[in-house]
Amino acid sequence: MTIALETQNLEKQFGGLRVTRDLSLKIEQGARHALIGPNGAGKTTVINQLTGVLKPNSGRILLEGQDITDLPVHKRVLRGLSRTFQINQLYPDLTPLETIGLAVSERLGHGGDWWRRMGTRSDVNGEIADLLTRFHLLDVMNEETVTLPYGKQRLLEIAVAIAAKPRVLLLDEPAAGVPESERHDILAVVGALPRDVTVLLIEHDMDLVFSFADRISVLVSGALLTEGPPEQVARDPQVKAVYLGEEAVNV
């Protein structure tokens, strides 16, 4: 078993409030791993620590066995760790073509003159076209992002994260705010990613979680309650009591 991402005894406090409590997680390479829990469980705080937005008070974060606890955000991206946000972090006046072009060019070290290289480098153009196709954005590639349906905006943000060529992708509620009819499309695109990309998903839609994840960790009050394959977690009486309710989950 190869571990792609790991936390060891992670702790985070805001004043006297412990938001992450002695959290130890192991995300296997190639996994489709979900982190679930009730509102206020500390899931986004964990993601923010993993990506360097927040610094833990104690504990360690390992990416492919290397300690990244003290690395800044941009260096974690360069190491192969990418993320999306609960609320889109996109340029509203750029098109999907321009947004993905900027992301690809930035990864290649040409962010300052991306608009020149988009039209002159076949490798860059090919990668942009591939991402637009895979994320179903070809039909809106020349429209300003602010005008796109919200589902398309979410797909664009994931495409931008993938443009960084991550080996570990963190998705913070990618289907939040997306109409029901489009939610499964988003997870289907993510599920189709090659297995050399490890995915850690935070999501409140349990249908999506149980159809997508091959392993689930349940967080309550910043601490790990239980983890295991979806069918095991669905039957766990503690999970039903604190998060899913008493009604059984169909998997």
Short mmCIF file of C-alpha atoms in Angstrom, two decimals, residues 19-25 33-38 41-43 46 215-228 232-245:
data_model
loop_
_atom_site.label_atom_id
_atom_site.label_comp_id
_atom_site.label_asym_id
_atom_site.label_seq_id
_atom_site.Cartn_x
_atom_site.Cartn_y
_atom_site.Cartn_z
CA VAL A 19 -11.14 22.48 15.49
CA THR A 20 -8.87 19.58 14.53
CA ARG A 21 -8.23 16.97 17.22
CA ASP A 22 -5.31 14.54 16.99
CA LEU A 23 -6.27 13.68 13.43
CA SER A 24 -4.37 10.89 11.67
CA LEU A 25 -5.47 10.05 8.12
CA HIS A 33 -11.51 8.95 -0.66
CA ALA A 34 -14.33 10.99 0.92
CA LEU A 35 -14.15 13.03 4.13
CA ILE A 36 -17.64 13.52 5.53
CA GLY A 37 -19.19 14.84 8.72
CA PRO A 38 -21.89 17.16 10.04
CA ALA A 41 -17.04 19.03 11.94
CA GLY A 42 -13.91 20.81 10.69
CA LYS A 43 -13.66 19.33 7.19
CA VAL A 46 -8.53 20.09 7.48
CA ARG A 215 -13.16 4.69 1.21
CA ILE A 216 -14.82 7.13 3.62
CA SER A 217 -13.53 8.88 6.75
CA VAL A 218 -16.09 10.39 9.11
CA LEU A 219 -15.11 13.52 11.03
CA VAL A 220 -17.00 14.71 14.13
CA SER A 221 -15.92 17.74 16.16
CA GLY A 222 -12.53 17.71 14.46
CA ALA A 223 -11.76 14.09 15.35
CA LEU A 224 -11.95 10.89 13.33
CA LEU A 225 -15.04 8.90 14.31
CA THR A 226 -14.58 5.97 11.96
CA GLU A 227 -13.44 5.07 8.46
CA GLY A 228 -13.73 2.25 6.00
CA GLN A 232 -19.18 -0.50 6.27
CA VAL A 233 -19.60 3.19 7.04
CA ALA A 234 -23.26 3.11 5.94
CA ARG A 235 -24.01 0.35 8.47
CA ASP A 236 -22.09 1.95 11.35
CA PRO A 237 -24.60 2.89 14.10
CA GLN A 238 -22.41 5.78 15.28
CA VAL A 239 -22.42 7.29 11.79
CA LYS A 240 -26.20 6.94 11.52
CA ALA A 241 -26.65 8.60 14.89
CA VAL A 242 -24.36 11.61 14.45
CA TYR A 243 -24.49 12.30 10.73
CA LEU A 244 -26.72 10.24 8.49
CA GLY A 245 -29.64 9.93 10.87
#
